[in-house]
């Protein structure tokens, strides 16, 4: 998610400095990452940040007509609905991944037993949410199938264009890039999720293009984001 | 195709075949794709609804969520999306996600959480269709599940109180309705002239908001300001469910005929009026100045005004 809006800000040509903090979740006004700190204002989550940036006079979607804006919003919801939920599911509801990767990673800034308590608490929260929206009953295969369907839809929509709405990048491009790049470069137990995405060559080309255009020249350190996880560049 | 398919779902009222958005979506899709479904509405029998409705039963297969039911129907060759391009298929998925994220919370809230609506309309309606003593428990459970879902998905900080969450979800819902209206524009269905999966989902979500008479109706009022969406719902109801806007089948046809007759009479009256005015104009002499003609017209106007007072 952090990557989504880093991409967005780069696309708006706004300079940013990325800082990793262990207590970032608590500093954020909504408890969610990422958040930006501008002057004496703090804004979190992609939606409000986009509006904030728009109010300051930078917007990526001004060139779209009403129907296109409706489409863009719909696709953003699709990405949030499917990809984000699938990522959460994989991180917190798949037992193997939870044990080997998520618990250690999430609890790493804290001493024992706080690391275990906090990560169990978060897991319990996420599982409650999955149950409320009906994802608790899904198996891993079903989740992967949903991700595949979502990627298929995104791939169809992108087609052979450079960006989703042809020549100019929009918030949707930033959002999709953020999620897909995370999926492609985060190491998990199995590579099934990233394999699903790699099946769609135009999506991987899209990610590579945005990475080259907007993130080249940045040091590896500043590209490492709040939650420490091993990331490999797509270019290698 | 050969196996009979039975759909169990919640029944309808206020001119709708079902009050439940998901049941309505499946019923609409079945009509669009021509699938022969026998619809069983839940009544007070002891075959209580287990788990979520709607449920499709075909031979030994039991399927419960709308998306899965629609997939099953497509595999049985009842496909309403046959003519869609791949991009339109992708758009369908995206818009359905939009509906679920932005419109569904407000719909759930209007039905199950808004106190006045719940106590005076929703709870009695559902309780009357469930056998005792489950009728004491099940509506409450559905209400709690709805509240849970809304709070878990929308209620994180910085929205701390239920009223703030409510304000946010209604804002989202109104924005969603506006977006749908813009996308629909003036076409009959979302992808041209034949209805598809997306039309079924939109209809399923919109029709309950549009038709059910609640005491607290600000979402309905917003919807009524978007005439193309209202027309969309009415069209589907009249064409596919053979219920007119008033909700009665044969009587409705008569009302429609009566309305048509009245309209024809009005049009005839107007054309008679116009003919009379034409005659007056022709009779009046041409070269006398403007004033005379106006006088004649006024005389003609006086003659015609008693008639115009008669017509509604």
Short mmCIF file of C-alpha atoms in Angstrom, two decimals:
data_model
loop_
_atom_site.label_atom_id
_atom_site.label_comp_id
_atom_site.label_asym_id
_atom_site.label_seq_id
_atom_site.Cartn_x
_atom_site.Cartn_y
_atom_site.Cartn_z
CA UNK A 1 0.00 0.00 0.00
CA UNK A 2 2.87 2.30 0.76
CA UNK A 3 4.23 1.65 -2.68
CA UNK A 4 0.89 2.64 -4.26
CA UNK A 5 0.99 6.03 -2.98
CA UNK A 6 4.71 6.53 -3.37
CA UNK A 7 4.05 5.82 -7.04
CA UNK A 8 1.14 8.23 -7.01
CA UNK A 9 3.21 11.04 -5.52
CA UNK A 10 6.02 10.38 -7.97
CA UNK A 11 3.53 10.57 -10.80
CA UNK A 12 2.37 13.92 -9.50
CA UNK A 13 6.00 15.03 -9.41
CA UNK A 14 5.93 15.71 -5.72
CA UNK A 15 9.15 15.02 -3.81
CA UNK A 16 8.85 12.72 -0.82
CA UNK A 17 11.06 11.25 1.84
CA UNK A 18 10.29 7.77 3.11
CA UNK A 19 10.88 7.06 6.75
CA UNK A 20 10.49 3.71 8.42
CA UNK A 21 9.21 3.73 11.92
CA UNK A 22 8.20 0.82 14.08
CA UNK A 23 5.35 2.66 15.68
CA UNK A 24 4.11 4.00 12.38
CA UNK A 25 0.69 2.44 12.83
CA UNK A 26 0.15 4.32 16.05
CA UNK A 27 1.36 7.62 14.63
CA UNK A 28 -1.14 7.44 11.84
CA UNK A 29 -4.44 9.22 12.51
CA UNK A 30 -6.44 6.31 11.19
CA UNK A 31 -4.22 3.53 12.44
CA UNK A 32 -3.46 2.59 8.88
CA UNK A 33 -0.33 2.95 6.87
CA UNK A 34 0.90 4.80 4.97
CA UNK A 35 0.43 8.33 6.04
CA UNK A 36 2.05 11.56 5.03
CA UNK A 37 3.22 14.40 7.17
CA UNK A 38 3.06 17.75 5.41
CA UNK A 39 3.81 20.89 7.36
CA UNK A 40 1.62 20.44 10.38
CA UNK A 41 -0.94 18.22 8.71
CA UNK A 42 -1.07 14.46 8.84
CA UNK A 43 -3.15 12.57 6.34
CA UNK A 44 -3.49 8.82 6.01
CA UNK A 45 -4.89 6.29 3.56
CA UNK A 46 -4.87 6.54 -0.19
CA UNK A 47 -8.32 8.09 -0.63
CA UNK A 48 -7.86 11.09 1.68
CA UNK A 49 -4.27 11.56 0.49
CA UNK A 50 -5.46 11.78 -3.12
CA UNK A 51 -8.06 14.36 -2.10
CA UNK A 52 -5.50 16.29 -0.09
CA UNK A 53 -3.12 16.41 -3.02
CA UNK A 54 -5.98 17.43 -5.30
CA UNK A 55 -6.88 20.27 -2.97
CA UNK A 56 -3.31 21.47 -3.22
CA UNK A 57 -3.70 21.62 -6.98
CA UNK A 58 -2.22 18.36 -8.25
CA UNK A 59 -4.50 15.83 -9.80
CA UNK A 60 -3.92 12.96 -12.16
CA UNK A 61 -7.46 12.34 -13.26
CA UNK A 62 -8.52 15.74 -14.50
CA UNK A 63 -8.31 14.67 -18.10
CA UNK A 64 -10.92 11.97 -17.71
CA UNK A 65 -14.57 12.39 -18.56
CA UNK A 66 -17.35 11.37 -16.18
CA UNK A 67 -17.82 7.84 -17.48
CA UNK A 68 -14.07 7.22 -17.32
CA UNK A 69 -13.91 8.53 -13.78
CA UNK A 70 -16.72 6.14 -12.85
CA UNK A 71 -14.76 3.30 -14.44
CA UNK A 72 -11.61 4.29 -12.63
CA UNK A 73 -13.37 4.30 -9.28
CA UNK A 74 -14.94 0.94 -10.04
CA UNK A 75 -11.57 -0.61 -10.91
CA UNK A 76 -10.00 0.85 -7.79
CA UNK A 77 -12.71 -0.83 -5.73
CA UNK A 78 -12.07 -4.09 -7.55
CA UNK A 79 -8.39 -3.91 -6.68
CA UNK A 80 -9.16 -3.08 -3.06
CA UNK A 81 -11.81 -5.72 -2.81
CA UNK A 82 -9.92 -8.58 -4.42
CA UNK A 83 -6.19 -7.97 -4.29
CA UNK A 84 -5.99 -6.30 -0.92
CA UNK A 85 -8.25 -8.86 0.72
CA UNK A 86 -6.33 -11.69 -0.91
CA UNK A 87 -3.05 -10.25 0.36
CA UNK A 88 -4.48 -9.96 3.86
CA UNK A 89 -5.85 -13.49 3.65
CA UNK A 90 -2.54 -14.88 2.58
CA UNK A 91 -0.67 -13.04 5.27
CA UNK A 92 -2.94 -13.78 8.16
CA UNK A 93 -5.25 -16.69 7.40
CA UNK A 94 -2.97 -19.16 5.72
CA UNK A 95 -1.43 -21.02 8.64
CA UNK A 96 1.88 -21.87 7.07
CA UNK A 97 2.57 -18.32 5.95
CA UNK A 98 1.43 -16.93 9.27
CA UNK A 99 3.80 -19.06 11.27
CA UNK A 100 6.85 -18.73 9.11
CA UNK A 101 6.68 -15.21 7.84
CA UNK A 102 4.00 -12.95 9.19
CA UNK A 103 4.39 -13.50 12.92
CA UNK A 104 8.16 -13.00 12.95
CA UNK A 105 7.97 -10.05 10.64
CA UNK A 106 5.15 -8.24 12.37
CA UNK A 107 6.51 -8.80 15.84
CA UNK A 108 10.14 -8.13 15.02
CA UNK A 109 10.43 -4.58 16.47
CA UNK A 110 9.17 -5.73 19.85
CA UNK A 111 10.62 -7.90 22.60
CA UNK A 112 9.08 -11.18 23.62
CA UNK A 113 6.24 -11.66 24.65
CA UNK A 114 4.92 -8.46 23.14
CA UNK A 115 5.71 -9.58 19.62
CA UNK A 116 3.58 -12.69 19.93
CA UNK A 117 0.70 -10.91 21.64
CA UNK A 118 0.50 -8.11 19.11
CA UNK A 119 0.69 -10.38 16.13
CA UNK A 120 -1.97 -12.70 17.52
CA UNK A 121 -4.17 -9.71 18.18
CA UNK A 122 -3.76 -8.50 14.62
CA UNK A 123 -4.43 -11.97 13.29
CA UNK A 124 -7.60 -12.23 15.31
CA UNK A 125 -8.76 -8.86 13.98
CA UNK A 126 -8.11 -9.81 10.37
CA UNK A 127 -9.85 -13.16 10.75
CA UNK A 128 -12.90 -11.47 12.23
CA UNK A 129 -13.03 -9.17 9.24
CA UNK A 130 -12.67 -12.04 6.79
CA UNK A 131 -15.55 -13.79 8.48
CA UNK A 132 -17.76 -10.72 8.22
CA UNK A 133 -17.25 -10.40 4.49
CA UNK A 134 -17.56 -14.10 3.83
CA UNK A 135 -13.95 -14.90 3.01
CA UNK A 136 -13.37 -17.09 6.05
CA UNK A 137 -14.86 -20.08 4.32
CA UNK A 138 -12.58 -19.78 1.32
CA UNK A 139 -9.73 -22.13 0.72
CA UNK A 140 -6.38 -20.97 -0.58
CA UNK A 141 -7.22 -22.28 -4.04
CA UNK A 142 -10.39 -20.23 -4.14
CA UNK A 143 -8.53 -17.12 -3.07
CA UNK A 144 -5.91 -17.70 -5.76
CA UNK A 145 -8.69 -18.18 -8.29
CA UNK A 146 -10.21 -14.85 -7.27
CA UNK A 147 -6.83 -13.17 -7.67
CA UNK A 148 -6.51 -14.74 -11.10
CA UNK A 149 -9.93 -13.42 -12.08
CA UNK A 150 -9.00 -9.96 -10.88
CA UNK A 151 -5.70 -10.00 -12.77
CA UNK A 152 -7.49 -11.24 -15.86
CA UNK A 153 -9.89 -8.32 -15.64
CA UNK A 154 -7.03 -5.84 -15.12
CA UNK A 155 -5.09 -7.36 -17.98
CA UNK A 156 -8.10 -7.10 -20.28
CA UNK A 157 -8.66 -3.52 -19.31
CA UNK A 158 -5.01 -2.58 -19.79
CA UNK A 159 -4.74 -4.33 -23.14
CA UNK A 160 -1.80 -2.92 -25.07
CA UNK A 161 -1.98 0.58 -23.67
CA UNK A 162 0.86 2.02 -21.59
CA UNK A 163 -1.49 3.04 -18.78
CA UNK A 164 -5.04 2.19 -17.88
CA UNK A 165 -6.42 5.37 -19.33
CA UNK A 166 -4.11 5.52 -22.27
CA UNK A 167 -1.46 8.19 -22.22
CA UNK A 168 -1.51 9.52 -18.69
CA UNK A 169 -1.05 7.64 -15.45
CA UNK A 170 -3.86 7.98 -12.93
CA UNK A 171 -4.54 6.93 -9.35
CA UNK A 172 -5.61 3.56 -10.66
CA UNK A 173 -2.18 2.96 -12.20
CA UNK A 174 -0.50 3.85 -8.92
CA UNK A 175 -2.77 1.54 -6.96
CA UNK A 176 -2.39 -1.40 -9.34
CA UNK A 177 1.37 -0.93 -9.51
CA UNK A 178 1.65 -0.89 -5.73
CA UNK A 179 -0.25 -4.11 -5.27
CA UNK A 180 1.22 -6.03 -8.17
CA UNK A 181 4.77 -5.03 -7.39
CA UNK A 182 4.32 -6.13 -3.79
CA UNK A 183 2.91 -9.45 -4.91
CA UNK A 184 5.67 -10.00 -7.43
CA UNK A 185 8.56 -9.17 -5.17
CA UNK A 186 7.62 -10.28 -1.69
CA UNK A 187 8.98 -13.65 -0.80
CA UNK A 188 6.39 -16.04 0.56
CA UNK A 189 6.38 -19.75 1.17
CA UNK A 190 5.01 -20.53 -2.22
CA UNK A 191 5.25 -18.56 -5.38
CA UNK A 192 1.72 -19.32 -6.45
CA UNK A 193 0.43 -15.81 -6.00
CA UNK A 194 3.21 -14.22 -7.99
CA UNK A 195 2.90 -16.94 -10.61
CA UNK A 196 -0.72 -15.96 -11.10
CA UNK A 197 0.29 -12.41 -11.80
CA UNK A 198 3.21 -13.42 -14.00
CA UNK A 199 0.78 -15.22 -16.29
CA UNK A 200 -0.26 -11.83 -17.57
CA UNK A 201 2.67 -10.43 -19.46
CA UNK A 202 1.16 -7.01 -20.02
CA UNK A 203 0.77 -6.58 -16.27
CA UNK A 204 4.42 -7.44 -15.55
CA UNK A 205 5.51 -5.13 -18.38
CA UNK A 206 3.32 -2.40 -16.86
CA UNK A 207 5.01 -2.79 -13.45
CA UNK A 208 8.47 -2.77 -14.97
CA UNK A 209 7.69 0.34 -16.96
CA UNK A 210 6.46 2.27 -13.94
CA UNK A 211 9.38 1.10 -11.86
CA UNK A 212 11.81 2.29 -14.50
CA UNK A 213 10.08 5.55 -15.06
CA UNK A 214 9.40 6.65 -11.55
CA UNK A 215 11.67 4.76 -9.19
CA UNK A 216 14.91 4.52 -11.01
CA UNK A 217 17.69 6.49 -9.40
CA UNK A 218 16.35 6.01 -5.93
CA UNK A 219 18.56 4.14 -3.53
CA UNK A 220 17.59 0.66 -2.45
CA UNK A 221 17.23 1.93 1.12
CA UNK A 222 14.63 4.50 0.42
CA UNK A 223 12.63 1.97 -1.54
CA UNK A 224 12.51 -0.32 1.49
CA UNK A 225 9.29 0.48 3.17
CA UNK A 226 7.77 0.49 6.65
CA UNK A 227 7.33 -3.25 7.12
CA UNK A 228 10.71 -4.87 6.65
CA UNK A 229 10.35 -7.56 4.06
CA UNK A 230 12.72 -8.92 1.49
CA UNK A 231 12.10 -7.32 -1.84
CA UNK A 232 13.84 -7.91 -5.08
CA UNK A 233 13.84 -5.47 -7.92
CA UNK A 234 11.97 -6.59 -10.98
CA UNK A 235 14.87 -5.53 -13.14
CA UNK A 236 17.21 -8.19 -11.81
CA UNK B 1 -30.34 -28.14 -18.55
CA UNK B 2 -32.25 -31.34 -18.04
CA UNK B 3 -32.11 -31.30 -14.25
CA UNK B 4 -34.75 -29.15 -12.63
CA UNK B 5 -33.37 -26.24 -10.65
CA UNK B 6 -34.99 -24.87 -7.56
CA UNK B 7 -34.20 -21.57 -6.01
CA UNK B 8 -35.07 -20.86 -2.42
CA UNK B 9 -35.13 -17.23 -1.54
CA UNK B 10 -36.90 -14.48 0.31
CA UNK B 11 -40.21 -13.39 -1.09
CA UNK B 12 -41.25 -9.99 -2.32
CA UNK B 13 -43.51 -7.09 -1.63
CA UNK B 14 -44.10 -3.53 -2.82
CA UNK B 15 -44.04 -4.68 -6.40
CA UNK B 16 -40.80 -6.61 -6.18
CA UNK B 17 -40.38 -10.35 -6.62
CA UNK B 18 -38.00 -10.34 -3.65
CA UNK B 19 -36.85 -7.90 -1.00
CA UNK B 20 -33.46 -9.44 -0.58
CA UNK B 21 -30.82 -7.95 -2.90
CA UNK B 22 -28.96 -11.19 -3.51
CA UNK B 23 -32.12 -13.19 -4.19
CA UNK B 24 -33.27 -10.48 -6.56
CA UNK B 25 -29.95 -10.56 -8.43
CA UNK B 26 -30.22 -14.30 -9.02
CA UNK B 27 -33.86 -14.10 -10.08
CA UNK B 28 -33.10 -11.28 -12.51
CA UNK B 29 -30.15 -13.16 -14.00
CA UNK B 30 -32.30 -16.26 -14.46
CA UNK B 31 -34.88 -14.21 -16.33
CA UNK B 32 -32.24 -12.56 -18.50
CA UNK B 33 -30.57 -15.81 -19.45
CA UNK B 34 -33.77 -17.80 -19.80
CA UNK B 35 -32.89 -20.34 -17.14
CA UNK B 36 -35.92 -22.34 -16.00
CA UNK B 37 -35.90 -21.89 -12.26
CA UNK B 38 -38.62 -22.86 -9.89
CA UNK B 39 -38.66 -20.20 -7.25
CA UNK B 40 -39.64 -21.14 -3.72
CA UNK B 41 -40.14 -18.23 -1.45
CA UNK B 42 -39.58 -18.78 2.21
CA UNK B 43 -42.82 -18.95 4.09
CA UNK B 44 -43.74 -20.10 7.52
CA UNK B 45 -43.03 -23.74 6.95
CA UNK B 46 -40.59 -25.54 9.14
CA UNK B 47 -38.05 -25.80 6.39
CA UNK B 48 -36.20 -22.93 7.90
CA UNK B 49 -33.53 -21.05 6.00
CA UNK B 50 -30.23 -22.57 6.96
CA UNK B 51 -27.29 -20.38 6.29
CA UNK B 52 -27.50 -17.75 3.64
CA UNK B 53 -30.18 -17.30 1.07
CA UNK B 54 -30.55 -17.54 -1.89
CA UNK B 55 -29.83 -21.22 -2.31
CA UNK B 56 -29.96 -23.11 -5.58
CA UNK B 57 -30.67 -26.82 -5.50
CA UNK B 58 -30.17 -28.89 -8.61
CA UNK B 59 -30.26 -32.66 -8.18
CA UNK B 60 -27.77 -33.10 -5.38
CA UNK B 61 -25.85 -29.92 -5.78
CA UNK B 62 -26.49 -27.11 -3.34
CA UNK B 63 -24.99 -23.71 -4.10
CA UNK B 64 -25.39 -20.70 -1.95
CA UNK B 65 -23.78 -17.44 -2.97
CA UNK B 66 -25.03 -15.33 -5.89
CA UNK B 67 -21.66 -15.31 -7.66
CA UNK B 68 -21.40 -19.08 -7.42
CA UNK B 69 -25.02 -19.58 -8.49
CA UNK B 70 -24.44 -17.41 -11.53
CA UNK B 71 -21.30 -19.37 -12.38
CA UNK B 72 -23.27 -22.59 -12.13
CA UNK B 73 -25.97 -21.25 -14.43
CA UNK B 74 -23.35 -20.18 -16.93
CA UNK B 75 -21.87 -23.67 -16.92
CA UNK B 76 -25.34 -25.01 -17.63
CA UNK B 77 -25.28 -22.82 -20.74
CA UNK B 78 -27.54 -20.11 -19.38
CA UNK B 79 -25.23 -17.28 -20.15
CA UNK B 80 -26.42 -13.71 -20.32
CA UNK B 81 -22.93 -12.38 -21.02
CA UNK B 82 -22.44 -14.18 -24.28
CA UNK B 83 -22.13 -11.05 -26.38
CA UNK B 84 -19.81 -9.16 -24.10
CA UNK B 85 -16.26 -8.39 -25.07
CA UNK B 86 -13.44 -9.27 -22.69
CA UNK B 87 -13.10 -5.65 -21.64
CA UNK B 88 -16.81 -5.45 -20.85
CA UNK B 89 -16.47 -8.60 -18.79
CA UNK B 90 -13.66 -6.91 -16.85
CA UNK B 91 -15.81 -3.81 -16.39
CA UNK B 92 -18.58 -6.02 -15.01
CA UNK B 93 -16.28 -7.34 -12.27
CA UNK B 94 -15.12 -3.85 -11.42
CA UNK B 95 -18.61 -2.39 -11.15
CA UNK B 96 -19.81 -5.29 -9.04
CA UNK B 97 -16.91 -4.64 -6.66
CA UNK B 98 -17.96 -0.98 -6.57
CA UNK B 99 -21.52 -1.94 -5.69
CA UNK B 100 -20.40 -4.26 -2.91
CA UNK B 101 -17.99 -1.78 -1.40
CA UNK B 102 -19.95 1.42 -1.69
CA UNK B 103 -23.63 0.65 -1.99
CA UNK B 104 -24.11 -2.52 0.02
CA UNK B 105 -23.19 -1.01 3.42
CA UNK B 106 -25.77 1.72 3.01
CA UNK B 107 -28.35 -0.79 1.81
CA UNK B 108 -27.68 -3.00 4.83
CA UNK B 109 -27.89 0.03 7.07
CA UNK B 110 -31.23 1.18 5.64
CA UNK B 111 -32.74 -2.25 6.06
CA UNK B 112 -31.22 -3.58 9.24
CA UNK B 113 -29.66 -0.90 11.36
CA UNK B 114 -31.65 2.29 11.00
CA UNK B 115 -33.84 1.89 14.07
CA UNK B 116 -37.12 3.20 12.69
CA UNK B 117 -36.83 1.23 9.46
CA UNK B 118 -35.82 -1.95 11.20
CA UNK B 119 -38.53 -1.89 13.83
CA UNK B 120 -41.41 -0.80 11.68
CA UNK B 121 -40.71 -2.51 8.38
CA UNK B 122 -37.85 -4.98 8.15
CA UNK B 123 -38.27 -6.96 11.35
CA UNK B 124 -42.04 -7.52 11.07
CA UNK B 125 -41.76 -8.39 7.40
CA UNK B 126 -39.04 -11.00 7.87
CA UNK B 127 -40.50 -12.30 11.11
CA UNK B 128 -43.83 -12.90 9.41
CA UNK B 129 -42.13 -15.18 6.92
CA UNK B 130 -40.16 -17.30 9.35
CA UNK B 131 -41.67 -19.97 11.54
CA UNK B 132 -42.00 -19.33 15.24
CA UNK B 133 -39.83 -19.41 17.37
CA UNK B 134 -37.06 -18.75 14.89
CA UNK B 135 -38.83 -15.55 13.95
CA UNK B 136 -37.86 -14.15 17.32
CA UNK B 137 -34.21 -14.87 16.79
CA UNK B 138 -33.33 -14.75 13.10
CA UNK B 139 -34.11 -11.11 12.24
CA UNK B 140 -32.05 -10.02 15.23
CA UNK B 141 -29.19 -12.19 14.08
CA UNK B 142 -29.32 -10.78 10.56
CA UNK B 143 -29.30 -7.29 11.99
CA UNK B 144 -26.28 -8.02 14.17
CA UNK B 145 -24.43 -9.53 11.23
CA UNK B 146 -25.13 -6.47 9.13
CA UNK B 147 -23.87 -4.15 11.87
CA UNK B 148 -20.79 -6.29 12.33
CA UNK B 149 -19.99 -6.21 8.67
CA UNK B 150 -20.34 -2.47 8.43
CA UNK B 151 -18.27 -1.77 11.51
CA UNK B 152 -15.51 -4.16 10.56
CA UNK B 153 -15.14 -2.99 7.01
CA UNK B 154 -15.89 0.70 7.37
CA UNK B 155 -15.64 1.53 11.00
CA UNK B 156 -11.94 1.76 11.66
CA UNK B 157 -10.44 4.94 13.09
CA UNK B 158 -10.69 7.93 12.46
CA UNK B 159 -14.39 7.15 12.36
CA UNK B 160 -15.07 6.38 15.96
CA UNK B 161 -18.79 6.60 16.37
CA UNK B 162 -21.59 4.88 14.55
CA UNK B 163 -23.02 8.21 13.39
CA UNK B 164 -19.78 9.12 11.65
CA UNK B 165 -19.66 5.72 9.98
CA UNK B 166 -23.28 6.15 8.90
CA UNK B 167 -22.54 9.56 7.42
CA UNK B 168 -19.58 8.14 5.50
CA UNK B 169 -21.43 5.13 4.12
CA UNK B 170 -24.35 7.23 2.93
CA UNK B 171 -21.94 9.63 1.24
CA UNK B 172 -20.28 6.67 -0.46
CA UNK B 173 -23.64 5.24 -1.50
CA UNK B 174 -24.81 8.50 -3.03
CA UNK B 175 -21.54 8.82 -4.92
CA UNK B 176 -21.93 5.26 -6.15
CA UNK B 177 -25.47 5.98 -7.37
CA UNK B 178 -24.21 9.05 -9.22
CA UNK B 179 -21.43 7.03 -10.85
CA UNK B 180 -23.88 4.34 -11.93
CA UNK B 181 -26.19 6.93 -13.37
CA UNK B 182 -23.37 8.48 -15.38
CA UNK B 183 -22.27 5.10 -16.63
CA UNK B 184 -25.80 4.12 -17.67
CA UNK B 185 -26.46 7.40 -19.44
CA UNK B 186 -29.36 7.05 -21.82
CA UNK B 187 -28.93 3.44 -22.87
CA UNK B 188 -31.42 0.84 -21.83
CA UNK B 189 -28.97 -1.51 -20.16
CA UNK B 190 -25.38 -1.14 -19.12
CA UNK B 191 -23.95 -2.86 -22.17
CA UNK B 192 -26.32 -1.94 -24.94
CA UNK B 193 -29.70 -3.46 -25.58
CA UNK B 194 -29.52 -6.80 -23.83
CA UNK B 195 -29.26 -7.22 -20.09
CA UNK B 196 -26.22 -8.93 -18.59
CA UNK B 197 -24.81 -9.97 -15.24
CA UNK B 198 -24.03 -6.39 -14.32
CA UNK B 199 -27.64 -5.36 -14.97
CA UNK B 200 -28.79 -8.20 -12.70
CA UNK B 201 -26.52 -7.05 -9.88
CA UNK B 202 -27.40 -3.38 -10.24
CA UNK B 203 -31.09 -4.22 -10.35
CA UNK B 204 -30.75 -6.47 -7.29
CA UNK B 205 -29.18 -3.66 -5.29
CA UNK B 206 -31.22 -0.75 -6.56
CA UNK B 207 -34.74 -2.15 -6.66
CA UNK B 208 -35.12 -2.64 -2.89
CA UNK B 209 -33.93 0.91 -2.26
CA UNK B 210 -36.28 2.19 -4.92
CA UNK B 211 -39.44 0.37 -4.04
CA UNK B 212 -39.60 -0.52 -0.38
CA UNK B 213 -41.50 2.05 1.66
CA UNK B 214 -39.41 2.95 4.65
CA UNK B 215 -40.00 5.74 7.14
CA UNK B 216 -36.40 6.99 6.72
CA UNK B 217 -35.77 7.31 3.02
CA UNK B 218 -32.96 9.70 2.18
CA UNK B 219 -31.21 7.17 -0.02
CA UNK B 220 -34.45 6.53 -1.88
CA UNK B 221 -34.92 10.24 -2.40
CA UNK B 222 -31.44 10.52 -3.83
CA UNK B 223 -32.15 7.61 -6.15
CA UNK B 224 -35.37 9.22 -7.33
CA UNK B 225 -33.38 12.21 -8.48
CA UNK B 226 -31.58 9.96 -10.96
CA UNK B 227 -34.37 9.24 -13.43
CA UNK B 228 -32.36 6.95 -15.69
CA UNK B 229 -31.74 4.52 -12.83
CA UNK B 230 -35.44 4.56 -11.87
CA UNK B 231 -36.38 3.95 -15.47
CA UNK B 232 -33.87 1.08 -15.59
CA UNK B 233 -35.53 -0.63 -12.59
CA UNK B 234 -39.03 -0.08 -13.90
CA UNK B 235 -38.11 -1.42 -17.32
CA UNK B 236 -36.74 -4.64 -15.89
CA UNK B 237 -39.76 -5.07 -13.66
CA UNK B 238 -42.21 -4.59 -16.51
CA UNK B 239 -40.35 -6.55 -19.16
CA UNK B 240 -38.96 -9.43 -17.17
CA UNK B 241 -41.11 -9.80 -14.15
CA UNK B 242 -44.40 -8.86 -15.77
CA UNK B 243 -45.29 -6.59 -12.91
CA UNK B 244 -46.16 -3.03 -13.73
CA UNK B 245 -44.98 -0.11 -11.69
CA UNK B 246 -48.02 -0.41 -9.43
CA UNK B 247 -47.19 -4.03 -8.84
CA UNK B 248 -50.33 -5.80 -9.96
CA UNK B 249 -50.38 -7.96 -13.04
CA UNK B 250 -53.71 -7.97 -14.91
CA UNK B 251 -55.12 -4.91 -13.17
CA UNK B 252 -51.98 -3.06 -14.09
CA UNK B 253 -52.52 -3.74 -17.73
CA UNK B 254 -55.96 -2.17 -17.46
CA UNK B 255 -54.55 0.87 -15.70
CA UNK B 256 -52.02 1.22 -18.47
CA UNK B 257 -54.76 1.05 -21.07
CA UNK B 258 -56.85 3.59 -19.21
CA UNK B 259 -53.86 5.90 -19.01
CA UNK B 260 -53.24 5.50 -22.71
CA UNK B 261 -56.84 6.38 -23.42
CA UNK B 262 -56.66 9.49 -21.29
CA UNK B 263 -53.48 10.53 -23.03
CA UNK B 264 -55.06 10.07 -26.47
CA UNK B 265 -58.04 12.14 -25.41
CA UNK B 266 -55.78 14.93 -24.21
CA UNK B 267 -53.83 14.91 -27.43
CA UNK B 268 -57.03 15.03 -29.44
CA UNK B 269 -58.27 17.96 -27.41
CA UNK B 270 -55.06 19.84 -27.95
CA UNK B 271 -55.12 19.22 -31.68
CA UNK B 272 -58.73 20.42 -31.82
CA UNK B 273 -57.68 23.57 -30.03
CA UNK B 274 -54.88 24.16 -32.45
CA UNK B 275 -57.22 23.65 -35.40
CA UNK B 276 -59.65 26.16 -33.99
CA UNK B 277 -56.92 28.74 -33.52
CA UNK B 278 -55.76 28.14 -37.06
CA UNK B 279 -59.25 28.71 -38.37
CA UNK B 280 -59.54 31.95 -36.46
CA UNK B 281 -56.27 33.15 -37.84
CA UNK B 282 -57.33 32.38 -41.39
CA UNK B 283 -60.70 34.08 -41.02
CA UNK B 284 -59.23 37.26 -39.63
CA UNK B 285 -58.42 39.84 -42.39
CA UNK B 286 -54.76 40.08 -43.26
CA UNK B 287 -53.92 43.75 -43.98
CA UNK B 288 -55.50 45.50 -41.02
CA UNK B 289 -52.86 46.15 -38.49
CA UNK B 290 -51.48 43.82 -35.94
CA UNK B 291 -53.99 44.84 -33.28
CA UNK B 292 -57.01 43.39 -35.04
CA UNK B 293 -55.36 40.03 -35.47
CA UNK B 294 -54.43 40.04 -31.83
CA UNK B 295 -58.02 40.84 -30.94
CA UNK B 296 -59.23 37.93 -33.01
CA UNK B 297 -56.68 35.68 -31.40
CA UNK B 298 -57.80 36.86 -28.00
CA UNK B 299 -61.38 36.04 -28.93
CA UNK B 300 -60.20 32.64 -30.04
CA UNK B 301 -58.23 32.37 -26.81
CA UNK B 302 -61.30 33.11 -24.72
CA UNK B 303 -63.20 30.49 -26.55
CA UNK B 304 -60.54 27.94 -26.01
CA UNK B 305 -59.85 28.75 -22.36
CA UNK B 306 -63.05 27.16 -20.99
CA UNK B 307 -61.98 24.03 -22.81
CA UNK B 308 -58.49 24.17 -21.36
CA UNK B 309 -59.99 24.50 -17.90
CA UNK B 310 -61.78 21.24 -18.46
CA UNK B 311 -58.74 19.22 -19.46
CA UNK B 312 -56.55 18.27 -16.50
#
